[in-house]
XYZ file of C-alpha atoms in Angstrom:
570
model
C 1.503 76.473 -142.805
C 3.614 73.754 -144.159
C 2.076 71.664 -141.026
C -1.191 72.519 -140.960
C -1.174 71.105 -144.496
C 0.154 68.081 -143.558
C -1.766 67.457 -140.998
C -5.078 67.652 -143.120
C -3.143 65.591 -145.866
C -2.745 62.914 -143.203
C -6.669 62.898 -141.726
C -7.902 63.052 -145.845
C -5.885 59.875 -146.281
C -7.054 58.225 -143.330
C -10.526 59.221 -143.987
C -10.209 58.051 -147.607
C -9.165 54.105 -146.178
C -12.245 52.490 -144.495
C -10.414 49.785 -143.231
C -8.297 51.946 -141.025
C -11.178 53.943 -139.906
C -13.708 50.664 -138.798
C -10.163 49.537 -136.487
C -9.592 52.601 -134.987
C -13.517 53.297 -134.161
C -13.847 49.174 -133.093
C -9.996 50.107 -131.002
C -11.516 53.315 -129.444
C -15.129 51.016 -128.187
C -13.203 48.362 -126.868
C -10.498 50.001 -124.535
C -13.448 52.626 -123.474
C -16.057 49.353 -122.725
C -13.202 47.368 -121.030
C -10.858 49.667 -119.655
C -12.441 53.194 -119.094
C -16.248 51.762 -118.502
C -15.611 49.476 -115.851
C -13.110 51.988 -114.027
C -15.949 54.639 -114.341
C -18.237 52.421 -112.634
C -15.980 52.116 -109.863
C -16.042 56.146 -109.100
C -20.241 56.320 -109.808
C -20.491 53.812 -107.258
C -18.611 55.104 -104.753
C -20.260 58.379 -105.401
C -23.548 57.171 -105.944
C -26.126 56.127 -102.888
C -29.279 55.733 -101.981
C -30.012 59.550 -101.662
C -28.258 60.380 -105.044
C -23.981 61.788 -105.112
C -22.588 62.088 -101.967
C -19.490 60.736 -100.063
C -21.082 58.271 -97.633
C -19.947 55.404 -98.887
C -16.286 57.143 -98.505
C -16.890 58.054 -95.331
C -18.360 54.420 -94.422
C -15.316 52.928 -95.106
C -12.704 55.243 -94.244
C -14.392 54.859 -91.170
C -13.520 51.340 -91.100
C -10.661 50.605 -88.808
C -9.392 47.559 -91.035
C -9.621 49.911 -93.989
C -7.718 52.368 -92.294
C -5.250 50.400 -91.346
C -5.028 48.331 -94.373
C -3.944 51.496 -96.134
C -1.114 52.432 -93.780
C 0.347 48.967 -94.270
C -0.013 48.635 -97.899
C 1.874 52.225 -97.901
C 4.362 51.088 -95.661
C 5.119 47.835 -97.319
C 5.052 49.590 -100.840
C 7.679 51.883 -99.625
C 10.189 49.334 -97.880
C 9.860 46.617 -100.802
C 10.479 49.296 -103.310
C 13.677 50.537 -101.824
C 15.110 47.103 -101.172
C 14.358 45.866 -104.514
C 15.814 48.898 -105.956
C 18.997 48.562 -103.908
C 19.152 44.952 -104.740
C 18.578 45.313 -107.928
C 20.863 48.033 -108.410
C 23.432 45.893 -106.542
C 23.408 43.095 -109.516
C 23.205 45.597 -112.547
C 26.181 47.004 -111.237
C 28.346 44.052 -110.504
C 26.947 42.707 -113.993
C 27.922 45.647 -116.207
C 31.096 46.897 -114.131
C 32.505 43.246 -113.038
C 34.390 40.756 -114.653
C 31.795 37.832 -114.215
C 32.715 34.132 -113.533
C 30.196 31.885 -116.814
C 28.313 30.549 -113.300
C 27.621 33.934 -112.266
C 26.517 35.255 -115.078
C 24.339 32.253 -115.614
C 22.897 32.714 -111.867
C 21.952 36.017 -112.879
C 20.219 35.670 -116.139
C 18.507 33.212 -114.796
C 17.042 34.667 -111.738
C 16.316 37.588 -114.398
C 13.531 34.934 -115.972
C 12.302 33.386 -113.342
C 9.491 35.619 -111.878
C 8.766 35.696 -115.518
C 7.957 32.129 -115.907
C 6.238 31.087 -112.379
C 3.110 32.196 -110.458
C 3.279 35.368 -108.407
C 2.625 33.487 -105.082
C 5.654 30.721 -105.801
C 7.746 32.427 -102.930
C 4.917 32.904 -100.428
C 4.591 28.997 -100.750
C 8.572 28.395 -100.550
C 9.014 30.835 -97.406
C 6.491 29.046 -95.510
C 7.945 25.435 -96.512
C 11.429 26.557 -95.569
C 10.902 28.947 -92.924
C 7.283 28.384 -91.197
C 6.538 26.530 -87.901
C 7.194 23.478 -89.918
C 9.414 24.534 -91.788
C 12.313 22.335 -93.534
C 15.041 25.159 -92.181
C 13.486 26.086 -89.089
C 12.018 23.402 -87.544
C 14.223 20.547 -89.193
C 17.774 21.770 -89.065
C 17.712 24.811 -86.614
C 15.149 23.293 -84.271
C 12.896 26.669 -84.253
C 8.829 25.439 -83.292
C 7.656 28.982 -82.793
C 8.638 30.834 -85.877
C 6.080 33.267 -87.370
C 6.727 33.701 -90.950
C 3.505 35.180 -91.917
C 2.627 38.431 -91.686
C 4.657 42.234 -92.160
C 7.938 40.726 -92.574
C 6.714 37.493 -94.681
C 5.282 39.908 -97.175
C 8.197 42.562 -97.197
C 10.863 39.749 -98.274
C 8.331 37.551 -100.485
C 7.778 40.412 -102.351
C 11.452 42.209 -102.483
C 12.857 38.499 -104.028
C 9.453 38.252 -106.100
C 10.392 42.254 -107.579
C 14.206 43.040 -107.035
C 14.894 41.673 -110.707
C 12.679 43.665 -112.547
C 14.634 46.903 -110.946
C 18.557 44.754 -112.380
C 16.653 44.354 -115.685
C 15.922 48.583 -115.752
C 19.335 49.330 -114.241
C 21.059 46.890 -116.116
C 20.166 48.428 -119.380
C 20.601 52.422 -117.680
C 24.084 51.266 -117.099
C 25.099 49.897 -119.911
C 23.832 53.156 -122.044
C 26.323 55.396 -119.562
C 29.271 56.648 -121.451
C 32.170 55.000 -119.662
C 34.341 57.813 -121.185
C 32.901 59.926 -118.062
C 33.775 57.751 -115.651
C 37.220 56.738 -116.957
C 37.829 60.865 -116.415
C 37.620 61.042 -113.371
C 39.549 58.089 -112.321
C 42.099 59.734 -114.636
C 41.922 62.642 -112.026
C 42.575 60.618 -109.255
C 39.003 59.495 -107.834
C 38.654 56.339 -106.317
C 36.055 53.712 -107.606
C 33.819 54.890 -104.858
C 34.140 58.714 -105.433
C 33.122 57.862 -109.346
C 30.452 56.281 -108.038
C 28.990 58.983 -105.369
C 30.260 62.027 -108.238
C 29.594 60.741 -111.398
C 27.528 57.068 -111.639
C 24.757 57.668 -109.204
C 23.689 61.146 -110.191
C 23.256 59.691 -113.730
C 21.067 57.095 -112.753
C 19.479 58.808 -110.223
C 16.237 59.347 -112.350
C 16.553 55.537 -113.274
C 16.967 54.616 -109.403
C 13.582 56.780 -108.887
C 11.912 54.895 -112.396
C 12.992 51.496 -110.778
C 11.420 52.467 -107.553
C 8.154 53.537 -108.418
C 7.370 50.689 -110.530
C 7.786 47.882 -107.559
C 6.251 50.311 -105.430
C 3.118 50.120 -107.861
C 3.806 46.594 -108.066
C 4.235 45.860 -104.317
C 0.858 47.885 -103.414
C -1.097 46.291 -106.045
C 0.059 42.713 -105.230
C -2.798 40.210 -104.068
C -1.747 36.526 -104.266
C 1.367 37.252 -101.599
C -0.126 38.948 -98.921
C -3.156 36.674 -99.761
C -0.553 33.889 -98.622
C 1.410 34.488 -96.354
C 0.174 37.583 -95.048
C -1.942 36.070 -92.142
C -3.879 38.764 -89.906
C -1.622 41.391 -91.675
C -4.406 43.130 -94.196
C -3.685 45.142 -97.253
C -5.870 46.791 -99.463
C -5.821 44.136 -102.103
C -6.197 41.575 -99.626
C -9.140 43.994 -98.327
C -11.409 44.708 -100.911
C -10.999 40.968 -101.901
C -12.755 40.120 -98.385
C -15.056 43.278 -98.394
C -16.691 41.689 -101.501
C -16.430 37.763 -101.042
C -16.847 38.186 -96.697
C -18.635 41.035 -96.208
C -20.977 41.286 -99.611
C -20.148 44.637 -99.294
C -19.904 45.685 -103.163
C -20.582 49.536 -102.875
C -17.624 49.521 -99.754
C -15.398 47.346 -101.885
C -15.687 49.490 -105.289
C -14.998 52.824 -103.102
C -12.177 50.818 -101.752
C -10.862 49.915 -105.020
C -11.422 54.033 -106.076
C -8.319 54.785 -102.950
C -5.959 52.066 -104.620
C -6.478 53.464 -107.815
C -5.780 56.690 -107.052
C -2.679 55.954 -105.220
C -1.799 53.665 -108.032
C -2.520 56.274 -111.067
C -0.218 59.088 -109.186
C 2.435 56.858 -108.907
C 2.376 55.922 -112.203
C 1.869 59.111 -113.610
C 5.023 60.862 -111.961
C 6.922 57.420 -113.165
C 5.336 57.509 -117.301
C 5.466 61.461 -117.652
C 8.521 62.844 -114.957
C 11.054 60.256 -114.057
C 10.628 58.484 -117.591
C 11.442 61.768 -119.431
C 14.567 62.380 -116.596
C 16.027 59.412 -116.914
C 16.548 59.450 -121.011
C 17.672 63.056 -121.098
C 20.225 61.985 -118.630
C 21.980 59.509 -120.680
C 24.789 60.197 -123.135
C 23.635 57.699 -125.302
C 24.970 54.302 -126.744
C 28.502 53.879 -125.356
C 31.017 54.823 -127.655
C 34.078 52.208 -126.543
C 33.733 49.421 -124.672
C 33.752 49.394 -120.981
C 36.779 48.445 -118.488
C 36.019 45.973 -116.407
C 36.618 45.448 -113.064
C 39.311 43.108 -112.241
C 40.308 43.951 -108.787
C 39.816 41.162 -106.602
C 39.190 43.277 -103.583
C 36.122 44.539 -104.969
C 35.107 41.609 -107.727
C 35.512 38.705 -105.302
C 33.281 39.959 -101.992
C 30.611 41.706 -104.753
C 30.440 38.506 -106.910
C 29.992 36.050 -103.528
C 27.523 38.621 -101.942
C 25.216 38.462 -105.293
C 26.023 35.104 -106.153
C 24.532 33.878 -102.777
C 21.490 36.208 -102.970
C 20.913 34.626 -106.868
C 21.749 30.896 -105.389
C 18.677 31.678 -102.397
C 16.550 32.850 -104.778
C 17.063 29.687 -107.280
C 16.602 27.583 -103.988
C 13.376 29.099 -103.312
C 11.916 28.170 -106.346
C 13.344 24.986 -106.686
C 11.912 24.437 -102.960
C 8.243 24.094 -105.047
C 8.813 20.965 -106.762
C 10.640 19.362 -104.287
C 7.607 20.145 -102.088
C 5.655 18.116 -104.590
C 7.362 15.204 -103.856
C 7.276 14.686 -100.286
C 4.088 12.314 -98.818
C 3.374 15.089 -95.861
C 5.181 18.669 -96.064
C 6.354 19.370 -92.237
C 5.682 15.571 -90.822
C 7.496 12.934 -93.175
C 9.967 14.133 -95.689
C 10.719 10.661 -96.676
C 9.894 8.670 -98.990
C 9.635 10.839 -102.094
C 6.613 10.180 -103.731
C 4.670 10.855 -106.836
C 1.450 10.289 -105.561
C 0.462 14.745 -105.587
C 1.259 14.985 -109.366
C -1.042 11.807 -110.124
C -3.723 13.219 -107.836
C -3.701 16.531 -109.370
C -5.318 14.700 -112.489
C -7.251 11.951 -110.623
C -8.947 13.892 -107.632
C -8.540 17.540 -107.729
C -9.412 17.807 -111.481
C -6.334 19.167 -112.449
C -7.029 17.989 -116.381
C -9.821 20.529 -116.589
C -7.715 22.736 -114.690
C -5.172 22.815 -116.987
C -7.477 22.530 -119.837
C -9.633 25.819 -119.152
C -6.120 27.761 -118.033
C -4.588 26.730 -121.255
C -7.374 27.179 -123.636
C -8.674 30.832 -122.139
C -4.869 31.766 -122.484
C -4.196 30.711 -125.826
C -7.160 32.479 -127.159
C -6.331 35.431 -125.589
C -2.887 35.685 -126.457
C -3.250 36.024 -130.647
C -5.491 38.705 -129.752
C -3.349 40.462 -127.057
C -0.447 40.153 -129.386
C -2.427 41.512 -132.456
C -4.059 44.143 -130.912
C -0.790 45.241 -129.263
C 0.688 45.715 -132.824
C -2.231 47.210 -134.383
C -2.429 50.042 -131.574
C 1.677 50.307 -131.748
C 1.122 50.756 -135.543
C -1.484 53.484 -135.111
C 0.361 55.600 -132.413
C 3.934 55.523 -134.308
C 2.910 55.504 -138.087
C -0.806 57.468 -138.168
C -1.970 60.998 -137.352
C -5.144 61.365 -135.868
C -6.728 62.840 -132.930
C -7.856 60.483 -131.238
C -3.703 58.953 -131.228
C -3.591 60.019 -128.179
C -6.509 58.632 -126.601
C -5.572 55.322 -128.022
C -2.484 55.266 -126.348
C -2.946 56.376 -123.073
C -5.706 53.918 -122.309
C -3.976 51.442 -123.514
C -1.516 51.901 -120.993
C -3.741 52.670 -118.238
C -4.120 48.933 -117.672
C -0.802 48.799 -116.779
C -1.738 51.269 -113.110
C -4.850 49.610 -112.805
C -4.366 46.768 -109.455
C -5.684 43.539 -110.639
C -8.526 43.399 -108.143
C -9.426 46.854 -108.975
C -10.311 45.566 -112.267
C -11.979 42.269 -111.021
C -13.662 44.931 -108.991
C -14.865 47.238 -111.902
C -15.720 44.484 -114.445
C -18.209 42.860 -111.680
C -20.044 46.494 -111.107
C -20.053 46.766 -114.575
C -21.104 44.280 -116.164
C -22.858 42.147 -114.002
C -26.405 43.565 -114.621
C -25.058 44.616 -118.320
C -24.447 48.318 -119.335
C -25.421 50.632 -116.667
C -27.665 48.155 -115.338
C -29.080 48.174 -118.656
C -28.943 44.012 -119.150
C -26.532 44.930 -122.324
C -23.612 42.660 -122.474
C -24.612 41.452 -119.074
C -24.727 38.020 -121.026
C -20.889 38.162 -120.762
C -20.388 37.938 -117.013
C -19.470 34.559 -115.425
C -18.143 33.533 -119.326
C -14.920 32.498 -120.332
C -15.104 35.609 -122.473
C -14.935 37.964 -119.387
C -11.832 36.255 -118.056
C -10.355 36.201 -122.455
C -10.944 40.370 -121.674
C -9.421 40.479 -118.596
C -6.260 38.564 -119.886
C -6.170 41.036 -123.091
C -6.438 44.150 -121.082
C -4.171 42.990 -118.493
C -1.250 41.838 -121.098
C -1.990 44.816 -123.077
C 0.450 47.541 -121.998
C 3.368 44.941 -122.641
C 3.266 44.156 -126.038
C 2.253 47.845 -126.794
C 5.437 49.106 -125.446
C 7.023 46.583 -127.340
C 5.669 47.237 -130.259
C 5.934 50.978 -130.217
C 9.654 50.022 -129.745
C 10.108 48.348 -132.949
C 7.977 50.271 -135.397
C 10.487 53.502 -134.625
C 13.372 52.019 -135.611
C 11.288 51.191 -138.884
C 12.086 53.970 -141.500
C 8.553 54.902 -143.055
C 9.582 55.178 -146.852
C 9.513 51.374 -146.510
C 5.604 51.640 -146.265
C 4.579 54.561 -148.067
C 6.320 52.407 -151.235
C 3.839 49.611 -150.568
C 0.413 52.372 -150.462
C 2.255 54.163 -154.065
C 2.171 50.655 -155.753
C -1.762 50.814 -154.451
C -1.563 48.593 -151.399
C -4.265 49.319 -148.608
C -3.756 49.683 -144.883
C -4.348 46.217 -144.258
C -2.375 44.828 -146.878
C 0.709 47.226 -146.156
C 0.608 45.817 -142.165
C 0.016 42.234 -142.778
C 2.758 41.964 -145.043
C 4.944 44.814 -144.805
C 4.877 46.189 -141.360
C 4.078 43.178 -139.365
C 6.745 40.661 -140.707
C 9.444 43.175 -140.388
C 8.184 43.213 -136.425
C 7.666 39.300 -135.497
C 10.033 39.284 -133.296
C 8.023 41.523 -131.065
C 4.691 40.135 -132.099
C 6.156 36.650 -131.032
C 7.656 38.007 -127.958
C 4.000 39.602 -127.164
C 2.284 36.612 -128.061
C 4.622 34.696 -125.474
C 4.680 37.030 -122.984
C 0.893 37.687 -123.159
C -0.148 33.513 -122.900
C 2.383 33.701 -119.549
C 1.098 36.502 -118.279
C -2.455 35.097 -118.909
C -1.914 31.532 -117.691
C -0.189 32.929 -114.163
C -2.504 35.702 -113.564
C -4.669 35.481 -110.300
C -5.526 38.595 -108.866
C -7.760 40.103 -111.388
C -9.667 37.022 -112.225
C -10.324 35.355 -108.672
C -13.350 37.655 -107.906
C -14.843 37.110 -112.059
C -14.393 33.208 -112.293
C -17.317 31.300 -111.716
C -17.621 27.002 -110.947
C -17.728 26.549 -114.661
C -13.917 27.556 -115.080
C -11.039 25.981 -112.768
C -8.019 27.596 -113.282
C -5.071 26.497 -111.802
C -3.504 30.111 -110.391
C -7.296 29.928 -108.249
C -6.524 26.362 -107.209
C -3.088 26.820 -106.451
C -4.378 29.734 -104.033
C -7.125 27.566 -102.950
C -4.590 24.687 -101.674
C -2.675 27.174 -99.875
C -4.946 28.546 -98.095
C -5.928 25.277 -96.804
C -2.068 24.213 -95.923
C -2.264 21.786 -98.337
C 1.118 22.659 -99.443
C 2.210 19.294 -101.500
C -0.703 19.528 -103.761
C -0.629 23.507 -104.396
C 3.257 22.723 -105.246
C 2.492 20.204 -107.641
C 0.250 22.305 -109.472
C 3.030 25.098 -109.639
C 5.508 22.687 -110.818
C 3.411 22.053 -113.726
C 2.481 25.431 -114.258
C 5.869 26.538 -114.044
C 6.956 23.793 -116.445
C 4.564 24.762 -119.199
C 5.482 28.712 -119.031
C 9.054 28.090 -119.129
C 8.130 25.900 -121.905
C 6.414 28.663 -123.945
C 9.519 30.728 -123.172
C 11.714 28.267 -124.904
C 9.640 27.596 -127.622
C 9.702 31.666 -128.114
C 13.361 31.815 -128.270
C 13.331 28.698 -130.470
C 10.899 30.136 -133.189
C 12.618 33.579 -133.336
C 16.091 32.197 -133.491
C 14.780 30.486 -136.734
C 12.057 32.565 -137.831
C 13.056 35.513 -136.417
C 13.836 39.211 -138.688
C 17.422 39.467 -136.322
C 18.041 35.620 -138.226
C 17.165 36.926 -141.521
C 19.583 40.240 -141.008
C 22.445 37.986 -140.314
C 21.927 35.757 -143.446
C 21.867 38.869 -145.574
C 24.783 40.467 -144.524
């Protein structure tokens, strides 16, 4: 009874606040135009043919041998990247949290933590073939190897394991470090060897997490466009697919029911990760640690574990630092001497680079505010409102998250190329630099949601309903109650979304028109050519101007940030 009260307490006061009404009504248009519309249009189309609903179209292209195909090696490549990475990454969390680390190690690992954070997705498809393609630096120059064949199954299985394995040692880093070590410490006091705690106690813990860690760079993997785009030669996926089905083949009915089968294998995937393995792997854990862990100090297991990940960090590092070394030589594979500066100058003075850089930048940094704002707004409404459509809200939100990049390029050019339902409504925005500001939004989204639902629970609520007693509204108690005492996040999503916006290729090749140059699509562009020295000099300086927004982040929350103003309290 007591709840049922409550409950219509809560929707009168909500009801009673216009403000908070008009944003959750303008939330709820927006992620169903942008996220649920296009994604709609996807499944009509596919259904939808000359003779009215029927599966033709699906039966068209399954029909299709490359389609066919394509799916069995997407499948097969999601499934072998996803265990490596996991392995791998399970490899460093471990020798991180149970190890005694060298400084350099520790540095090598952070720091291979960051960097598929900070560069283009395709920055190891353009290293591998540099160092190990027909003219390769490795293979050609010091091992004498002419007939290497990077490209292809194995070229995209490896590009992609070093491009994903550290977003599995970020998860299972932070799994780790929440295991009690007062478990393990048992059973060595019983007599197990390191090994046997391992096998008996460790693994079964973080078996859930090991499953989480899996299905996330198997989503990743499958969904992936700019690698096999690369350096996958004659070796089709179904990103890679529908890309050509729609650009090659015109095919845009065959393309959208293409898109439908990697959405549906994308959306299970993610569903048994958000609502099973999610929900297994916290109910697992004991909870913060409640004494510091014993590290591991014996050499016959620190030494060989140390050297085996500190050479995998060290190739990793040397892959990326291939790309603006690349820049500087006059002809990648043919003269390696002398270095030159003549790519970065031409980048500005004959490939347009300026407006490159200009559009990229400007389109990012407009999206970014939003993506950040909107992120807290939506975090606010899901933690600190009831209402029914809470639930709505947040699950859409999130949705862009299992959406493939050029199943949304996909959608958004069905949708909203002859407007609304082919109704000419909004069809003003397609081939815009507001189409590609929506993309970015949508596609950033998910990230600085889950951040932000992070930080507003650890927020007690009293704090707030003080500020609405002394007759604050809804606005006025988020813009300066809620939302300073959660910059850090909002400058983290802010950050995160411009990077995420500024590298982003796969859902934005098929929407941007000759008005726009952005330098992911050039970067792609050069590649495909084999113009390797040019596509490296515009990922040096895209690299240099994330990792430069990821210092500047760090910089303004070390001095502006609410953990700075905590420690000057106490």
């Amino acid at each position: 009874m007591a709840t049922t009260q409550g409950a219509a307490l809560d929707r009168k006061k909500l009801m009673a606040d216009p403000i908070m009404v008009t944003t959750i009504v303008v939330l709820i248009t927006f992620l169903t135009l942008f996220i649920l519309y296009p994604l709609a249009i996807l499944l009509i189309d596919s259904l939808y043919g000359t003779n009215g609903l029927s599966l033709d179209t699906f039966r068209r292209v399954l029909a299709m041998p490359t389609f066919t195909k394509a799916i069995g090696n997407t499948l097969k490549i999601g499934f072998v990247v996803g265990i490596l990475s996991t392995l791998i990454g399970l490899l460093f969390a471990y020798v991180e949290v149970y190890v005694r680390l060298h400084k350099v190690s520790g540095g090598l690992f952070k720091l291979v933590s960051m960097l598929p954070v900070v560069s283009p997705p395709f920055v190891l498809s353009l290293s591998m073939i540099m160092l190990f393609g027909r003219s390769g630096l490795i293979t050609r120059f010091l091992l004498g190897i002419y007939d290497n064949n990077v490209y292809g199954y194995w070229g995209i299985v490896i590009v992609q394991t070093l491009t994903f394995f550290p977003v599995c040692y970020m998860m299972l880093k932070g799994l780790l470090k929440n295991i009690d070590p007062s478990l393990e410490e048992a059973a060595r006091d019983m007599g197990a060897s390191r090994w046997k705690v391992f096998t008996d106690v460790t693994f079964p813990l973080m078996l859930p997490g090991l499953g989480n860690a899996f299905l996330v760079t198997f989503i990743e993997s499958i969904a992936d466009f700019a690698n096999p785009m690369i350096i996958g030669g004659s070796y089709d996926t179904l990103a890679t697919t529908i890309y050509l089905q729609i650009t090659g083949a015109f095919d845009k009915e065959g393309a959208a029911a293409m898109a439908v089968v990697l959405l549906c294998i994308t959306l299970a995937m993610f569903a048994v990760q958000k609502y099973y393995l999610e929900s297994k792997t916290a109910a697992t854990l004991t909870g913060k640690a409640s004494r510091a862990r014993m590290l591991i100090e014996d050499k016959s297991v620190s030494v060989p574990l140390t050297i085996l990940c500190s050479l995998a960090a060290a190739f990793v590092i040397l892959m990326y630092i291939c790309v603006p070394i690349g820049a500087l030589f006059p002809t990648w594979g043919y003269k390696f001497t002398p270095l030159t500066f003549k790519w970065f100058s031409q980048v500005f003075s004959r490939y347009h680079g300026l407006k490159a850089f200009r559009d990229s930048f400007m389109l990012s940094l407009i999206a970014s505010p939003i993506t950040a704002l909107l992120s807290m707004i939506i975090s606010y409404l899901v933690v600190k409102r009831k209402f029914k459509a809470k639930g709505f809200i947040e699950a859409v939100s999130m949705l862009a998250m299992a959406v493939p990049g050029t199943v949304l390029g996909v959608g958004y050019i069905r949708g909203f190329s002859g407007g609304l339902f082919h109704t000419g409504v909004l069809g003003g925005i397609y081939g815009t630099g507001l189409i590609l500001i929506i993309v970015f939004v949508v596609r950033s989204l998910p990230t600085g949601t889950r951040s932000g639902i992070s930080a507003l629970r650890q927020i007690d609520k009293s704090i707030e309903e003080s500020a609405y007693d002394m007759g604050a509204d809804s606005f006025k108690v988020f813009m300066t109650v809620t939302l300073p005492l959660i910059k850090d996040s909002f400058l983290s999503g802010l950050v995160t979304a411009f990077v995420r916006s500024i590298t982003a290729i796969s859902a934005i090749i098929l929407l941007v028109t000759p008005q726009y140059l952005l330098i992911t699509v050039q970067i792609n562009e050069f590649a495909e050519k084999g113009a390797f020295s040019i596509a490296c000099a515009f990922a040096t300086i895209l690299i240099l101007i994330t990792y430069g927004s990821v210092l500047l982040m760090n910089l303004l929350m070390k001095f502006f940030g609410t953990s700075r103003q905590i420690k000057e309290e106490d």
